[in-house]
PDB file of C-alpha atoms in Angstrom:
ATOM      1  CA  MET U 232       4.122  11.455  -1.585  1.00 94.00           C
ATOM      2  CA  ARG U 233       1.242  13.850  -0.861  1.00 98.00           C
ATOM      3  CA  LEU U 234       0.351  14.355   2.796  1.00 98.00           C
ATOM      4  CA  GLY U 235      -3.000  15.417   4.143  1.00 98.00           C
ATOM      5  CA  ILE U 236      -4.411  16.240   7.566  1.00 98.00           C
ATOM      6  CA  THR U 237      -7.518  15.018   9.359  1.00 98.00           C
ATOM      7  CA  MET U 238      -8.947  16.417  12.569  1.00 98.00           C
ATOM      8  CA  PHE U 239     -12.034  15.515  14.599  1.00 97.00           C
ATOM      9  CA  ALA U 240     -13.536  18.978  14.083  1.00 98.00           C
ATOM     10  CA  THR U 241     -16.016  20.099  16.738  1.00 98.00           C
ATOM     11  CA  ASP U 242     -17.334  23.310  18.260  1.00 98.00           C
ATOM     12  CA  ARG U 243     -14.432  23.135  20.735  1.00 97.00           C
ATOM     13  CA  THR U 244     -11.541  22.653  18.307  1.00 98.00           C
ATOM     14  CA  MET U 245      -9.606  24.881  15.985  1.00 98.00           C
ATOM     15  CA  PRO U 246     -12.157  25.891  13.313  1.00 98.00           C
ATOM     16  CA  PRO U 247     -11.793  23.693  10.227  1.00 98.00           C
ATOM     17  CA  HIS U 248     -11.514  26.622   7.835  1.00 98.00           C
ATOM     18  CA  GLU U 249      -8.534  27.862   9.841  1.00 98.00           C
ATOM     19  CA  LEU U 250      -7.072  24.358   9.826  1.00 98.00           C
ATOM     20  CA  ALA U 251      -7.455  24.139   6.049  1.00 98.00           C
ATOM     21  CA  ARG U 252      -5.836  27.523   5.512  1.00 98.00           C
ATOM     22  CA  ALA U 253      -2.934  26.646   7.833  1.00 98.00           C
ATOM     23  CA  ALA U 254      -2.477  23.261   6.169  1.00 98.00           C
ATOM     24  CA  GLU U 255      -2.439  24.822   2.699  1.00 98.00           C
ATOM     25  CA  GLU U 256       0.083  27.456   3.778  1.00 98.00           C
ATOM     26  CA  ARG U 257       2.411  24.699   4.995  1.00 98.00           C
ATOM     27  CA  GLY U 258       2.142  22.660   1.803  1.00 98.00           C
ATOM     28  CA  PHE U 259      -0.224  19.864   2.791  1.00 98.00           C
ATOM     29  CA  ALA U 260      -2.300  18.380  -0.015  1.00 98.00           C
ATOM     30  CA  SER U 261      -5.637  17.763   1.688  1.00 98.00           C
ATOM     31  CA  VAL U 262      -7.727  18.219   4.809  1.00 98.00           C
ATOM     32  CA  TYR U 263     -10.472  15.829   5.918  1.00 98.00           C
ATOM     33  CA  VAL U 264     -13.197  16.154   8.580  1.00 98.00           C
ATOM     34  CA  PRO U 265     -15.571  13.450   9.932  1.00 97.00           C
ATOM     35  CA  GLU U 266     -19.328  13.163  10.421  1.00 98.00           C
ATOM     36  CA  HIS U 267     -21.762  12.158  13.134  1.00 97.00           C
ATOM     37  CA  THR U 268     -25.206  13.728  12.895  1.00 97.00           C
ATOM     38  CA  HIS U 269     -25.866  13.074  16.598  1.00 97.00           C
ATOM     39  CA  ILE U 270     -25.102  10.504  19.300  1.00 96.00           C
ATOM     40  CA  PRO U 271     -28.052   8.891  21.104  1.00 95.00           C
ATOM     41  CA  VAL U 272     -27.603   9.116  24.885  1.00 94.00           C
ATOM     42  CA  SER U 273     -28.847   5.591  25.499  1.00 84.00           C
ATOM     43  CA  ARG U 274     -26.768   3.184  23.419  1.00 77.00           C
ATOM     44  CA  GLU U 275     -25.887  -0.482  23.359  1.00 88.00           C
ATOM     45  CA  THR U 276     -23.177  -0.092  20.713  1.00 93.00           C
ATOM     46  CA  PRO U 277     -19.754  -0.069  22.398  1.00 92.00           C
ATOM     47  CA  PRO U 278     -17.402   2.818  21.555  1.00 90.00           C
ATOM     48  CA  PRO U 279     -15.182   2.026  18.554  1.00 88.00           C
ATOM     49  CA  THR U 280     -12.215   3.427  20.473  1.00 85.00           C
ATOM     50  CA  GLY U 281     -12.325   0.640  23.048  1.00 86.00           C
ATOM     51  CA  ASP U 282     -12.953   3.177  25.824  1.00 87.00           C
ATOM     52  CA  ALA U 283     -15.497   2.507  28.543  1.00 86.00           C
ATOM     53  CA  ALA U 284     -17.327   5.710  27.557  1.00 90.00           C
ATOM     54  CA  LEU U 285     -17.540   7.344  24.174  1.00 93.00           C
ATOM     55  CA  PRO U 286     -15.343  10.470  23.951  1.00 93.00           C
ATOM     56  CA  ALA U 287     -17.402  13.670  24.016  1.00 93.00           C
ATOM     57  CA  GLU U 288     -16.090  14.807  20.619  1.00 95.00           C
ATOM     58  CA  TYR U 289     -18.305  12.265  18.843  1.00 96.00           C
ATOM     59  CA  ALA U 290     -21.418  14.189  19.905  1.00 96.00           C
ATOM     60  CA  ARG U 291     -19.931  17.558  18.939  1.00 98.00           C
ATOM     61  CA  THR U 292     -18.808  17.079  15.330  1.00 97.00           C
ATOM     62  CA  LEU U 293     -19.563  19.860  12.881  1.00 98.00           C
ATOM     63  CA  ASP U 294     -21.506  19.179   9.715  1.00 98.00           C
ATOM     64  CA  PRO U 295     -18.682  18.254   7.320  1.00 98.00           C
ATOM     65  CA  LEU U 296     -20.093  19.831   4.166  1.00 98.00           C
ATOM     66  CA  VAL U 297     -20.828  23.145   5.874  1.00 98.00           C
ATOM     67  CA  ALA U 298     -17.371  23.091   7.477  1.00 98.00           C
ATOM     68  CA  LEU U 299     -15.696  22.385   4.142  1.00 98.00           C
ATOM     69  CA  ALA U 300     -17.652  25.173   2.455  1.00 98.00           C
ATOM     70  CA  ALA U 301     -16.111  27.580   4.947  1.00 98.00           C
ATOM     71  CA  ALA U 302     -12.704  26.063   4.193  1.00 98.00           C
ATOM     72  CA  ALA U 303     -13.274  26.440   0.444  1.00 98.00           C
ATOM     73  CA  ALA U 304     -13.791  30.186   0.883  1.00 98.00           C
ATOM     74  CA  VAL U 305     -10.338  30.735   2.421  1.00 98.00           C
ATOM     75  CA  THR U 306      -8.202  28.281   0.394  1.00 98.00           C
ATOM     76  CA  GLU U 307      -7.221  27.878  -3.239  1.00 98.00           C
ATOM     77  CA  ARG U 308      -5.443  24.566  -3.797  1.00 98.00           C
ATOM     78  CA  ILE U 309      -5.944  22.079  -0.988  1.00 98.00           C
ATOM     79  CA  THR U 310      -8.301  19.111  -1.463  1.00 98.00           C
ATOM     80  CA  LEU U 311     -11.307  19.258   0.882  1.00 98.00           C
ATOM     81  CA  GLY U 312     -12.533  15.857   2.005  1.00 98.00           C
ATOM     82  CA  THR U 313     -14.954  14.067   4.274  1.00 98.00           C
ATOM     83  CA  GLY U 314     -13.413  11.403   6.433  1.00 97.00           C
ATOM     84  CA  VAL U 315     -15.927   9.936   6.560  1.00 97.00           C
ATOM     85  CA  LEU U 316     -19.427  10.962   5.507  1.00 98.00           C
ATOM     86  CA  LEU U 317     -22.206   8.431   6.259  1.00 98.00           C
ATOM     87  CA  PRO U 318     -24.357   8.218   3.123  1.00 98.00           C
ATOM     88  CA  ALA U 319     -26.848   5.678   4.496  1.00 98.00           C
ATOM     89  CA  GLN U 320     -27.934   8.308   7.027  1.00 98.00           C
ATOM     90  CA  ARG U 321     -28.391  11.038   4.403  1.00 98.00           C
ATOM     91  CA  ASP U 322     -31.043  11.799   1.822  1.00 98.00           C
ATOM     92  CA  PRO U 323     -29.174  11.181  -1.459  1.00 98.00           C
ATOM     93  CA  ILE U 324     -30.955  13.883  -3.469  1.00 98.00           C
ATOM     94  CA  VAL U 325     -30.247  16.594  -0.897  1.00 98.00           C
ATOM     95  CA  THR U 326     -26.694  15.372  -0.314  1.00 98.00           C
ATOM     96  CA  ALA U 327     -25.939  15.197  -4.035  1.00 98.00           C
ATOM     97  CA  LYS U 328     -26.984  18.837  -4.341  1.00 98.00           C
ATOM     98  CA  ALA U 329     -24.863  19.857  -1.339  1.00 98.00           C
ATOM     99  CA  VAL U 330     -21.746  18.017  -2.536  1.00 98.00           C
ATOM    100  CA  ALA U 331     -22.098  19.360  -6.079  1.00 98.00           C
ATOM    101  CA  THR U 332     -22.554  22.896  -4.764  1.00 98.00           C
ATOM    102  CA  LEU U 333     -19.497  22.538  -2.521  1.00 98.00           C
ATOM    103  CA  ASP U 334     -17.409  21.189  -5.380  1.00 98.00           C
ATOM    104  CA  ARG U 335     -18.484  24.070  -7.631  1.00 97.00           C
ATOM    105  CA  LEU U 336     -17.657  26.671  -5.002  1.00 97.00           C
ATOM    106  CA  ALA U 337     -14.327  24.972  -4.274  1.00 98.00           C
ATOM    107  CA  GLY U 338     -13.336  24.803  -7.933  1.00 98.00           C
ATOM    108  CA  GLY U 339     -13.331  21.006  -8.149  1.00 98.00           C
ATOM    109  CA  ARG U 340     -11.399  20.267  -4.955  1.00 98.00           C
ATOM    110  CA  VAL U 341     -13.794  17.940  -3.106  1.00 98.00           C
ATOM    111  CA  ALA U 342     -13.080  14.304  -2.185  1.00 98.00           C
ATOM    112  CA  LEU U 343     -15.908  12.303  -0.661  1.00 98.00           C
ATOM    113  CA  GLY U 344     -14.673   9.789   1.882  1.00 98.00           C
ATOM    114  CA  VAL U 345     -17.634   7.599   2.859  1.00 98.00           C
ATOM    115  CA  GLY U 346     -18.248   4.896   5.424  1.00 98.00           C
ATOM    116  CA  PHE U 347     -20.961   2.590   6.672  1.00 97.00           C
ATOM    117  CA  GLY U 348     -21.126   3.627  10.314  1.00 96.00           C
ATOM    118  CA  TRP U 349     -20.503   1.822  13.588  1.00 96.00           C
ATOM    119  CA  ASN U 350     -23.260   3.256  15.837  1.00 96.00           C
ATOM    120  CA  ALA U 351     -26.426   1.198  15.406  1.00 96.00           C
ATOM    121  CA  GLU U 352     -28.523   3.580  17.521  1.00 96.00           C
ATOM    122  CA  GLU U 353     -27.460   6.577  15.431  1.00 97.00           C
ATOM    123  CA  GLY U 354     -28.383   4.725  12.255  1.00 97.00           C
ATOM    124  CA  ALA U 355     -31.731   3.625  13.673  1.00 97.00           C
ATOM    125  CA  ASP U 356     -32.731   7.235  14.287  1.00 97.00           C
ATOM    126  CA  HIS U 357     -32.248   7.788  10.550  1.00 98.00           C
ATOM    127  CA  GLY U 358     -34.298   4.718   9.647  1.00 98.00           C
ATOM    128  CA  VAL U 359     -31.251   2.698   8.565  1.00 98.00           C
ATOM    129  CA  PRO U 360     -31.841  -1.089   8.682  1.00 97.00           C
ATOM    130  CA  TRP U 361     -28.527  -1.870  10.351  1.00 97.00           C
ATOM    131  CA  LYS U 362     -27.742  -5.186   8.698  1.00 97.00           C
ATOM    132  CA  ARG U 363     -28.487  -3.600   5.316  1.00 98.00           C
ATOM    133  CA  ARG U 364     -26.549  -0.371   5.848  1.00 98.00           C
ATOM    134  CA  ARG U 365     -23.832  -1.271   3.307  1.00 98.00           C
ATOM    135  CA  ALA U 366     -26.431  -1.922   0.627  1.00 98.00           C
ATOM    136  CA  MET U 367     -28.206   1.294   1.554  1.00 98.00           C
ATOM    137  CA  ALA U 368     -24.993   3.332   1.434  1.00 98.00           C
ATOM    138  CA  ARG U 369     -24.181   1.807  -1.962  1.00 98.00           C
ATOM    139  CA  GLU U 370     -27.541   2.835  -3.431  1.00 98.00           C
ATOM    140  CA  HIS U 371     -27.281   6.330  -2.003  1.00 98.00           C
ATOM    141  CA  VAL U 372     -23.854   6.807  -3.590  1.00 98.00           C
ATOM    142  CA  LEU U 373     -25.011   5.380  -6.919  1.00 98.00           C
ATOM    143  CA  ALA U 374     -28.070   7.636  -6.867  1.00 98.00           C
ATOM    144  CA  MET U 375     -25.848  10.642  -6.181  1.00 98.00           C
ATOM    145  CA  ARG U 376     -23.600   9.616  -9.078  1.00 98.00           C
ATOM    146  CA  ALA U 377     -26.626   9.614 -11.374  1.00 98.00           C
ATOM    147  CA  LEU U 378     -27.640  13.081 -10.184  1.00 98.00           C
ATOM    148  CA  TRP U 379     -24.096  14.372 -10.654  1.00 98.00           C
ATOM    149  CA  THR U 380     -23.737  12.877 -14.129  1.00 98.00           C
ATOM    150  CA  ASP U 381     -27.035  12.728 -16.010  1.00 98.00           C
ATOM    151  CA  ASP U 382     -28.965  15.710 -17.323  1.00 98.00           C
ATOM    152  CA  GLU U 383     -32.160  13.744 -16.658  1.00 98.00           C
ATOM    153  CA  ALA U 384     -31.300  11.506 -13.734  1.00 98.00           C
ATOM    154  CA  SER U 385     -33.364   8.635 -12.384  1.00 98.00           C
ATOM    155  CA  PHE U 386     -32.755   5.749 -10.015  1.00 98.00           C
ATOM    156  CA  GLU U 387     -34.661   2.608  -9.070  1.00 98.00           C
ATOM    157  CA  GLY U 388     -33.449   0.453  -6.209  1.00 98.00           C
ATOM    158  CA  GLU U 389     -34.381  -1.136  -2.915  1.00 98.00           C
ATOM    159  CA  PHE U 390     -33.895   2.033  -0.869  1.00 98.00           C
ATOM    160  CA  VAL U 391     -33.890   4.849  -3.447  1.00 98.00           C
ATOM    161  CA  ASP U 392     -36.475   5.335  -6.159  1.00 98.00           C
ATOM    162  CA  PHE U 393     -37.023   8.507  -8.175  1.00 98.00           C
ATOM    163  CA  GLY U 394     -38.065   9.132 -11.739  1.00 98.00           C
ATOM    164  CA  PRO U 395     -36.374  11.346 -14.336  1.00 98.00           C
ATOM    165  CA  CYS U 396     -35.485  14.692 -12.833  1.00 98.00           C
ATOM    166  CA  TRP U 397     -33.283  17.735 -13.284  1.00 98.00           C
ATOM    167  CA  SER U 398     -30.686  18.556 -10.678  1.00 98.00           C
ATOM    168  CA  TRP U 399     -28.015  21.214 -11.036  1.00 98.00           C
ATOM    169  CA  PRO U 400     -25.325  22.211 -10.366  1.00 98.00           C
ATOM    170  CA  LYS U 401     -23.227  19.307 -11.512  1.00 98.00           C
ATOM    171  CA  PRO U 402     -19.819  18.937  -9.865  1.00 98.00           C
ATOM    172  CA  SER U 403     -16.882  20.597 -11.608  1.00 95.00           C
ATOM    173  CA  ARG U 404     -15.473  17.146 -12.336  1.00 95.00           C
ATOM    174  CA  ARG U 405     -16.012  13.556 -11.179  1.00 96.00           C
ATOM    175  CA  VAL U 406     -16.036  13.702  -7.372  1.00 98.00           C
ATOM    176  CA  PRO U 407     -13.781  10.884  -6.124  1.00 98.00           C
ATOM    177  CA  VAL U 408     -15.576   8.575  -3.703  1.00 98.00           C
ATOM    178  CA  LEU U 409     -13.150   6.900  -1.292  1.00 98.00           C
ATOM    179  CA  LEU U 410     -14.538   4.043   0.774  1.00 98.00           C
ATOM    180  CA  GLY U 411     -13.438   3.599   4.369  1.00 97.00           C
ATOM    181  CA  GLY U 412     -13.489   0.349   6.269  1.00 94.00           C
ATOM    182  CA  ALA U 413     -11.541  -2.767   7.133  1.00 93.00           C
ATOM    183  CA  SER U 414     -10.203  -4.934   4.334  1.00 96.00           C
ATOM    184  CA  GLY U 415     -12.314  -7.836   3.168  1.00 96.00           C
ATOM    185  CA  PRO U 416     -14.147  -9.208   0.147  1.00 96.00           C
ATOM    186  CA  THR U 417     -17.356  -7.247   0.773  1.00 96.00           C
ATOM    187  CA  LEU U 418     -15.633  -3.888   1.088  1.00 97.00           C
ATOM    188  CA  PHE U 419     -13.333  -4.523  -1.853  1.00 98.00           C
ATOM    189  CA  ALA U 420     -16.278  -5.559  -4.025  1.00 97.00           C
ATOM    190  CA  HIS U 421     -17.896  -2.212  -3.222  1.00 98.00           C
ATOM    191  CA  VAL U 422     -14.677  -0.312  -3.897  1.00 98.00           C
ATOM    192  CA  ALA U 423     -14.256  -2.076  -7.229  1.00 98.00           C
ATOM    193  CA  GLU U 424     -17.877  -1.466  -8.230  1.00 98.00           C
ATOM    194  CA  TYR U 425     -18.445   2.184  -7.361  1.00 97.00           C
ATOM    195  CA  GLY U 426     -15.469   3.569  -5.437  1.00 98.00           C
ATOM    196  CA  ASP U 427     -12.486   5.580  -6.559  1.00 98.00           C
ATOM    197  CA  GLY U 428     -10.183   4.516  -3.737  1.00 98.00           C
ATOM    198  CA  TRP U 429      -9.828   2.875  -0.325  1.00 98.00           C
ATOM    199  CA  LEU U 430      -9.339   4.767   2.960  1.00 98.00           C
ATOM    200  CA  PRO U 431      -7.888   2.239   5.434  1.00 97.00           C
ATOM    201  CA  ILE U 432      -7.860   3.668   8.950  1.00 93.00           C
ATOM    202  CA  GLY U 433      -4.290   3.894  10.192  1.00 91.00           C
ATOM    203  CA  GLY U 434      -2.930   1.734   7.404  1.00 89.00           C
ATOM    204  CA  ALA U 435      -2.047  -1.434   9.328  1.00 89.00           C
ATOM    205  CA  GLY U 436      -2.275  -4.550   7.169  1.00 94.00           C
ATOM    206  CA  VAL U 437      -2.342  -2.656   3.881  1.00 97.00           C
ATOM    207  CA  ARG U 438       0.425  -4.675   2.240  1.00 96.00           C
ATOM    208  CA  GLU U 439      -1.370  -7.958   2.896  1.00 97.00           C
ATOM    209  CA  ALA U 440      -4.658  -6.550   1.591  1.00 98.00           C
ATOM    210  CA  LEU U 441      -3.368  -5.056  -1.659  1.00 98.00           C
ATOM    211  CA  PRO U 442      -3.462  -8.302  -3.707  1.00 98.00           C
ATOM    212  CA  ASP U 443      -7.120  -8.843  -2.795  1.00 98.00           C
ATOM    213  CA  LEU U 444      -8.055  -5.271  -3.706  1.00 98.00           C
ATOM    214  CA  ARG U 445      -6.111  -5.513  -6.963  1.00 98.00           C
ATOM    215  CA  ARG U 446      -7.906  -8.772  -7.773  1.00 98.00           C
ATOM    216  CA  ALA U 447     -11.340  -7.266  -7.034  1.00 98.00           C
ATOM    217  CA  CYS U 448     -10.596  -4.341  -9.338  1.00 98.00           C
ATOM    218  CA  ALA U 449      -9.399  -6.663 -12.110  1.00 98.00           C
ATOM    219  CA  GLU U 450     -12.537  -8.797 -11.813  1.00 97.00           C
ATOM    220  CA  ALA U 451     -14.603  -5.602 -12.180  1.00 97.00           C
ATOM    221  CA  GLY U 452     -12.657  -4.752 -15.351  1.00 98.00           C
ATOM    222  CA  ARG U 453     -10.908  -1.687 -13.995  1.00 97.00           C
ATOM    223  CA  ASP U 454      -7.446  -0.560 -12.987  1.00 97.00           C
ATOM    224  CA  MET U 455      -6.251  -0.682  -9.408  1.00 98.00           C
ATOM    225  CA  VAL U 456      -7.640   2.220  -7.348  1.00 98.00           C
ATOM    226  CA  PRO U 457      -5.587   4.471  -5.056  1.00 98.00           C
ATOM    227  CA  VAL U 458      -5.100   3.496  -1.423  1.00 98.00           C
ATOM    228  CA  VAL U 459      -4.958   6.396   1.050  1.00 98.00           C
ATOM    229  CA  PRO U 460      -3.989   5.411   4.617  1.00 98.00           C
ATOM    230  CA  PHE U 461      -6.116   7.633   6.818  1.00 97.00           C
ATOM    231  CA  GLY U 462      -5.646   9.050  10.305  1.00 97.00           C
ATOM    232  CA  THR U 463      -2.052   7.880  10.451  1.00 97.00           C
ATOM    233  CA  SER U 464       0.393   8.860  13.179  1.00 96.00           C
ATOM    234  CA  PRO U 465       3.518   9.265  11.046  1.00 97.00           C
ATOM    235  CA  THR U 466       7.105   8.192  11.428  1.00 97.00           C
ATOM    236  CA  PRO U 467       9.758   8.384   8.691  1.00 97.00           C
ATOM    237  CA  GLU U 468       9.843   4.595   8.568  1.00 97.00           C
ATOM    238  CA  LYS U 469       6.075   4.313   8.218  1.00 97.00           C
ATOM    239  CA  LEU U 470       5.910   6.829   5.376  1.00 97.00           C
ATOM    240  CA  ASP U 471       8.839   5.148   3.608  1.00 97.00           C
ATOM    241  CA  TYR U 472       7.017   1.853   3.958  1.00 97.00           C
ATOM    242  CA  PHE U 473       3.841   3.263   2.418  1.00 97.00           C
ATOM    243  CA  ALA U 474       5.872   4.776  -0.426  1.00 97.00           C
ATOM    244  CA  SER U 475       7.471   1.371  -1.098  1.00 97.00           C
ATOM    245  CA  LEU U 476       3.952  -0.011  -1.655  1.00 97.00           C
ATOM    246  CA  GLY U 477       3.245   2.607  -4.323  1.00 97.00           C
ATOM    247  CA  ILE U 478       0.971   4.673  -2.065  1.00 98.00           C
ATOM    248  CA  GLU U 479       0.896   8.288  -3.200  1.00 98.00           C
ATOM    249  CA  GLU U 480      -1.109   9.994  -0.438  1.00 98.00           C
ATOM    250  CA  VAL U 481      -1.307   9.547   3.332  1.00 98.00           C
ATOM    251  CA  VAL U 482      -3.624  11.512   5.631  1.00 98.00           C
ATOM    252  CA  LEU U 483      -2.011  12.336   8.979  1.00 98.00           C
ATOM    253  CA  ARG U 484      -3.867  12.665  12.269  1.00 97.00           C
ATOM    254  CA  ALA U 485      -4.071  15.980  14.103  1.00 98.00           C
ATOM    255  CA  PRO U 486      -5.622  16.227  17.576  1.00 97.00           C
ATOM    256  CA  GLY U 487      -9.152  17.514  18.025  1.00 97.00           C
ATOM    257  CA  ALA U 488      -7.899  20.542  19.901  1.00 98.00           C
ATOM    258  CA  GLY U 489      -7.356  24.278  19.737  1.00 98.00           C
ATOM    259  CA  ARG U 490      -4.860  26.289  17.720  1.00 98.00           C
ATOM    260  CA  ASP U 491      -2.193  26.103  20.438  1.00 98.00           C
ATOM    261  CA  ALA U 492      -2.016  22.333  20.082  1.00 98.00           C
ATOM    262  CA  VAL U 493      -2.724  21.898  16.376  1.00 98.00           C
ATOM    263  CA  LEU U 494      -0.505  24.527  14.760  1.00 98.00           C
ATOM    264  CA  PRO U 495       2.764  23.375  16.393  1.00 98.00           C
ATOM    265  CA  LEU U 496       2.023  19.827  15.267  1.00 98.00           C
ATOM    266  CA  LEU U 497       1.404  20.993  11.686  1.00 98.00           C
ATOM    267  CA  ASP U 498       4.749  22.792  11.834  1.00 98.00           C
ATOM    268  CA  GLU U 499       6.425  19.643  13.149  1.00 98.00           C
ATOM    269  CA  TYR U 500       4.890  17.485  10.423  1.00 98.00           C
ATOM    270  CA  ALA U 501       5.839  20.009   7.746  1.00 98.00           C
ATOM    271  CA  ARG U 502       9.465  20.206   8.909  1.00 98.00           C
ATOM    272  CA  ALA U 503       9.817  16.442   9.151  1.00 97.00           C
ATOM    273  CA  TYR U 504       7.904  15.185   6.144  1.00 97.00           C
ATOM    274  CA  LEU U 505       7.274  17.869   3.507  1.00 95.00           C
TER     275      LEU U 505
END
């Protein structure tokens, strides 16, 4: 089983390029960083953590693509992923260019974990119609796929509309798009249509959800996609359980902290699980 690392990278944590280098040196397969463009001060959306106040790290996240570009420059093998990028809040033409450039510079090592967002006020500042954010994210990803794939790309949809155009560089290979979110028919329909995998947070309930995901993929005429439990706090029993389900990669949680806290945990994980 491949093991990756995710950290809530901010301006106060261990720099993500140092995290990626340390993770690669210890034999981890991937490193993932999250995204929030900003956090509105006045919000009605409750924190997803269940806390009374939103932890400060949410307002301090680094841009994930810039952070991963720095990581690409100091690593050679490790997969560099977003966990998760919010495509509804991003211009798809600009983001397609950035992701393709990153993948080229990284030698084909980018994985694009995407999500739909939880903060309605953040989305509103980007002009995202909140109840349509899943549809908007879908179109943005499909438009990026066209730009990554076609020499003369075009797209016509509800939220994205551009005529034939040229956009290089193309990614080194097909960038895997892994969809985050809770299990359910809507998410699994999206995964089966345009995703390359599912990123369930933590991994609870995966076994019960697998038949539904497998069915959605079959109805879309494709093979079952990989499932990558994300942000997991590991135990030997938990990793054995995931392996028994045929899961081949798990992304482990590291604290959003400095080197003194993160590096000993990476060493502990490596000794116990690699």
